[in-house]
Amino acid sequence: MRCLTAGLLLSAAALPVFADELPFIVVEGARINSAADIDPTEATGPVRIINRDHFANRTVTLADALGDQTGVQIRQSGGLGSYSALSLRGSTSRQVQVVVDGMLLNDPVTGGVDISQLTLNDIRRVQVYPGNAPAQFAHAGIGGVVIMETLGRDTETQTRLNLGLGANGTDKAGVFNSGSHDDVYYWVSLNRQSSDNDFRYPNERDWFNPNDGHETTRRNADYEQTDASTKLGWAISDTSTLDALIQWSDHDKGVPTIQNWRNNHARLSGHTVRTQLHYRQQGWADGRLHTSHRLIWSDASDRYDNRDGLVGLGTADVRTDSQRLGLVNTASLLLGSHTVSATVDISQFDYDQDDRLDTDRADERERRQLTTALGHQWQSDDHRWRTQVSLRRFDVNDTSDESQGDGSTKRVSSHDAYHSWQLGLSRYLGDSWVVSANLSRQVRVPTLQERYGQEGLFVGNPDLAAEESNNAELSVRTDRGWGHIEVTGYRRELDPAVAAIYDARGVGRYVNLSADVMGVEVDTAWHLTPDWRLAANATVQDSENTSASVRDRHNKQLPGVYHQSLLVSSRWQLRPFEVDLSYQYDDDLYYDAANLLAADARQLVNAGVSWRHTWHNRQQTDVRLEVRNLTDELYQDFNRFPGQGRSWFLNLTHTL
């Protein structure tokens, strides 16, 4: 409640100071392709927008860029590139869908996305929908959706050089080039960033490394990633375009142990290729019919080398290859104030895993999924009413090796169908107020690991039901000349939910439970002067395991969720300098489902200063110095995995 009270007090304090109001204005921009482009102004609920200037010229991944957004929580295992879990409004990472240019990144085997591996070098904007997903998007997660949009045709012709270095052996380098000729445009991006992550932290002898002293250095947590991407586009006519996107990345990082052993050499390495051919047309039926067609192919290969056996339950040398082939077709019909959209998403996913230290045959899995969505959007003639209705269906065919309780496997197949729906309504009141309400019944299809297990780690449960959630949110927002205030209340009732239970051997099995999550979030910003901006957001939420099937979890809070969060930030523009300062507070997190292990509060003070200069030949130089965790606080998002202490990063971008 302290976080919510602080946010409300800050909001209330600002109200009498600024009296100017902006009138209600409808902005008419260039017409977009309603089947391909996700327009946040059409949403009937809160949307968090992260533009490129928020993360450009910084040493960040998607995890870092999302960390200061309202209702978004990021938990990291320590340092740049370390495993990062994403949560929206108390969700699990498996309940959040992550998308880049229409390509779903969630793995059907594990369900989640390690967002620390997603760099933003070719991204122009990130949209976060904590509630209802856009009607054109076929996959809608219980916990919302994060949409990354790559740079497009409007990218200026330029060559950009990026250099950076920082604490704990961090460095980065990159080059970007873009151009166009008549109706053809392109851009190419090449980047590399790495870090030793050998930061110092206090050592608790009882549960870290008893061989170390009062302070120790993080071992085998280094990280290196190289990525390249390119897009080639052709404006065939005024109404049709064709573009091809290729993204490639290669990563290698150490896997540290809880005990921080000196002789641990476990590694996780691999590469990912994503390709997309996208054709869009908005000239059918005199411009009333817009279509989008995406042909998608991706391949991800990883190797987990733990031959020393110091991480987890034993030795392993696991090679994994995942391939996805998909075709996504969307059509939107514009009928005056009505827009009707239909999407058909066909995908084939193949998964092969082989432990070179195990003589048994490789683990082979396959999922074929047909996802269809039908949506209707309407706005009144005076633009003050807006509604959104969506229906979705998921048809899933699985063929997999199922792990048995005795350590053996058997080949199984299954077919399931699921349905979901969502309703949204927003109403503009006066010139500056908007009230929004959303209801939905969302579904999350069980992953192949949840349903069929993972040899040596999880036992299969073929009777596992899909997660289903009744979601509700009510939001009030006002936009004034001095800034904005937004207050949202939300609730999720999960029945059934999916959670893992473990036996005495440490082998898990996913079962169905039920749970509730409810909360209030406040988002506000004030423009105190033309050069001074103050912003704050706060979230207070409560969660409860409502299932009585596991006695020690009943009526307990859900693990892995901060239930109180507060962020206050300030930015000053003192041209050619820009200075920013932020304070982040997160508390009330349990590591375990029985609520026996409580985490300490996470308190971070971050600061940065930027300098920009435009030269006489129109070239531009940007320099940014930032210091994270200025007070050198020790925190652990994951039990016994310390976060990075005070660290600094210096970045330079020169645009030719």
XYZ file of C-alpha atoms in Angstrom, residues 8-278:
271
model
C -1.626 8.777 -5.539
C -0.085 11.497 -3.375
C 2.279 12.488 -6.172
C -0.658 12.650 -8.576
C -2.826 14.662 -6.220
C -0.022 17.101 -5.468
C 0.317 17.958 -9.140
C -3.348 18.608 -9.897
C -3.752 22.148 -8.517
C -0.480 23.346 -10.034
C -1.407 22.994 -13.706
C -4.712 24.358 -14.934
C -4.296 24.349 -18.738
C -6.264 21.720 -20.644
C -5.932 20.482 -24.189
C -9.198 20.098 -26.111
C -10.298 16.695 -27.352
C -8.690 16.343 -30.801
C -8.989 13.575 -33.385
C -5.721 13.276 -35.307
C -6.065 12.112 -38.899
C -2.780 10.583 -40.087
C -1.716 8.628 -43.120
C -3.842 5.539 -43.580
C -2.160 2.373 -42.379
C -2.773 -1.192 -43.465
C -5.371 -2.304 -40.925
C -4.541 -5.973 -41.492
C -0.779 -5.642 -40.933
C -0.160 -2.670 -38.652
C -1.030 -2.644 -34.967
C -2.261 0.856 -34.077
C -2.200 1.471 -30.298
C -4.726 4.327 -30.614
C -7.388 1.732 -31.492
C -6.982 -0.124 -28.190
C -9.756 -0.121 -25.600
C -7.347 -0.327 -22.691
C -3.908 0.804 -21.520
C -0.976 0.329 -23.901
C 2.657 0.989 -22.993
C 4.651 2.462 -25.896
C 8.458 2.350 -25.880
C 9.859 4.365 -28.758
C 13.375 3.915 -30.100
C 14.758 7.031 -28.411
C 14.137 5.294 -25.062
C 16.679 2.534 -25.727
C 18.868 3.859 -28.571
C 22.529 4.478 -27.698
C 22.276 2.257 -24.605
C 23.679 -1.141 -23.652
C 20.350 -2.931 -23.245
C 18.276 -5.934 -24.225
C 14.482 -6.123 -24.318
C 14.605 -7.011 -20.616
C 16.248 -3.694 -19.732
C 13.928 -1.639 -21.949
C 10.777 -3.095 -20.362
C 11.934 -2.800 -16.758
C 10.526 0.672 -16.051
C 7.085 0.192 -17.615
C 3.897 0.226 -15.540
C 2.668 -3.257 -14.640
C 5.785 -4.910 -16.119
C 8.217 -6.900 -13.987
C 11.582 -8.254 -15.080
C 13.511 -10.754 -12.962
C 17.117 -11.447 -13.928
C 19.603 -14.019 -12.695
C 22.392 -11.409 -12.618
C 24.237 -9.213 -15.126
C 23.901 -8.248 -18.790
C 22.520 -11.101 -20.908
C 21.587 -13.266 -17.911
C 18.332 -15.225 -17.971
C 15.397 -12.803 -17.728
C 11.757 -13.655 -16.987
C 8.908 -11.338 -18.019
C 5.701 -10.830 -16.036
C 2.723 -8.571 -16.802
C 0.338 -7.905 -13.930
C 1.420 -10.925 -11.924
C 1.494 -13.366 -14.841
C 4.066 -16.072 -15.460
C 6.455 -15.658 -18.381
C 4.656 -18.490 -20.203
C 1.413 -16.501 -20.111
C 2.926 -13.535 -22.002
C 3.223 -13.692 -25.789
C 6.304 -12.004 -27.332
C 6.094 -11.076 -31.018
C 8.432 -9.445 -33.536
C 6.806 -8.271 -36.778
C 4.010 -10.821 -36.486
C 6.356 -13.720 -35.603
C 5.507 -15.404 -32.297
C 8.706 -16.114 -30.350
C 7.309 -18.270 -27.541
C 8.696 -21.801 -27.673
C 5.950 -24.505 -27.766
C 8.224 -26.781 -25.685
C 9.013 -24.514 -22.732
C 6.460 -21.776 -23.396
C 8.542 -18.800 -22.322
C 11.022 -16.455 -23.972
C 14.398 -15.501 -22.539
C 14.096 -11.810 -23.343
C 17.742 -11.212 -22.397
C 18.624 -12.666 -25.829
C 16.479 -10.134 -27.692
C 18.522 -7.096 -28.654
C 16.908 -3.923 -29.986
C 19.355 -2.807 -32.661
C 16.791 -3.106 -35.470
C 13.657 -2.267 -33.442
C 11.815 1.026 -33.917
C 9.084 0.584 -31.303
C 7.832 -1.800 -28.623
C 4.156 -2.030 -27.673
C 3.027 -3.668 -24.434
C -0.600 -4.757 -24.086
C -1.016 -5.895 -20.451
C -4.695 -6.673 -21.033
C -6.488 -7.439 -24.272
C -4.378 -8.156 -27.346
C -5.179 -6.370 -30.634
C -8.004 -7.911 -32.629
C -5.711 -8.672 -35.602
C -3.385 -10.745 -33.444
C -4.380 -14.408 -33.469
C -2.359 -15.483 -30.420
C -3.624 -13.809 -27.243
C -1.973 -14.746 -23.972
C -3.526 -14.740 -20.521
C -0.843 -12.297 -19.401
C -0.907 -9.953 -22.401
C 1.388 -9.481 -25.366
C 4.643 -7.628 -26.132
C 4.975 -6.560 -29.774
C 8.330 -5.506 -31.245
C 8.278 -3.675 -34.571
C 11.405 -3.538 -36.721
C 12.538 -0.465 -38.605
C 10.525 0.209 -41.747
C 10.353 2.170 -44.955
C 10.451 5.539 -43.180
C 14.019 4.917 -41.932
C 16.250 7.773 -43.036
C 19.198 7.116 -45.350
C 22.180 6.992 -43.013
C 25.213 5.138 -41.741
C 25.408 4.790 -37.966
C 28.347 3.621 -35.865
C 27.862 2.407 -32.272
C 30.528 1.851 -29.641
C 30.210 1.162 -25.943
C 32.001 -0.084 -22.867
C 31.162 -0.540 -19.235
C 31.824 -2.133 -15.880
C 32.659 -5.809 -15.431
C 34.244 -6.162 -18.857
C 31.253 -4.944 -20.861
C 31.731 -3.787 -24.445
C 29.617 -3.380 -27.581
C 30.130 -2.369 -31.198
C 27.804 -2.058 -34.150
C 27.193 -0.549 -37.560
C 23.914 0.292 -39.288
C 23.335 1.353 -42.880
C 20.101 2.217 -44.645
C 19.119 3.642 -47.985
C 16.554 3.714 -50.771
C 16.343 4.007 -54.544
C 13.054 4.809 -56.227
C 10.586 2.267 -54.814
C 13.151 0.019 -53.100
C 14.544 0.500 -49.601
C 16.866 -1.475 -47.358
C 18.721 -1.464 -44.073
C 21.489 -3.667 -42.634
C 22.501 -3.949 -38.979
C 25.579 -5.731 -37.514
C 26.188 -5.761 -33.742
C 28.107 -7.457 -30.966
C 27.950 -7.011 -27.196
C 29.551 -8.945 -24.358
C 30.247 -8.809 -20.648
C 32.370 -10.759 -18.182
C 29.712 -10.214 -15.480
C 32.421 -10.823 -12.877
C 30.905 -8.409 -10.382
C 31.663 -8.456 -6.661
C 29.028 -9.140 -4.009
C 28.846 -10.057 -0.301
C 29.179 -13.790 0.306
C 26.784 -15.590 2.631
C 28.854 -18.560 3.732
C 25.813 -20.649 4.685
C 24.452 -20.872 1.157
C 26.860 -19.340 -1.368
C 30.437 -20.670 -1.444
C 31.820 -21.693 1.963
C 35.348 -21.558 0.517
C 35.137 -17.809 -0.165
C 35.495 -14.951 2.278
C 33.101 -12.144 3.162
C 33.072 -10.965 -0.450
C 33.319 -12.936 -3.669
C 33.322 -12.532 -7.451
C 30.599 -13.978 -9.684
C 32.092 -16.848 -11.692
C 31.207 -18.343 -15.067
C 28.524 -15.737 -15.793
C 30.119 -14.219 -18.907
C 27.978 -13.416 -21.926
C 28.615 -12.717 -25.611
C 26.125 -12.167 -28.413
C 26.546 -11.280 -32.070
C 23.568 -10.467 -34.243
C 22.913 -9.355 -37.794
C 19.686 -8.387 -39.494
C 18.529 -6.905 -42.754
C 15.306 -5.837 -44.402
C 14.718 -5.289 -48.110
C 11.456 -3.679 -49.175
C 9.742 -2.858 -52.443
C 6.819 -0.478 -52.822
C 5.129 -2.245 -55.713
C 2.430 0.404 -55.966
C 0.762 3.057 -53.842
C -1.251 0.337 -52.121
C 0.976 -2.752 -52.067
C 4.413 -3.526 -50.613
C 6.653 -6.557 -50.335
C 9.496 -6.859 -47.844
C 11.845 -9.543 -46.593
C 13.309 -9.620 -43.086
C 16.225 -11.786 -41.947
C 17.446 -11.852 -38.333
C 20.427 -13.917 -37.167
C 22.011 -14.111 -33.734
C 24.720 -16.187 -32.088
C 25.114 -16.351 -28.320
C 27.436 -17.982 -25.825
C 27.274 -17.605 -22.063
C 28.342 -19.304 -18.894
C 25.840 -20.947 -16.561
C 26.772 -20.069 -12.969
C 25.991 -22.285 -9.991
C 24.246 -21.385 -6.768
C 27.437 -22.225 -4.866
C 29.545 -20.143 -7.296
C 32.069 -23.000 -7.714
C 35.466 -22.112 -9.166
C 35.675 -25.244 -11.348
C 32.252 -24.839 -12.962
C 32.518 -24.587 -16.769
C 28.896 -25.140 -17.849
C 27.977 -23.298 -21.071
C 24.867 -22.459 -23.031
C 25.498 -21.534 -26.659
C 23.623 -21.494 -29.923
C 22.303 -19.511 -32.839
C 18.909 -18.393 -34.107
C 17.722 -17.510 -37.614
C 14.347 -15.883 -38.275
C 13.105 -15.022 -41.767
C 9.903 -13.476 -43.015
C 8.469 -12.625 -46.409
C 5.633 -10.134 -46.001
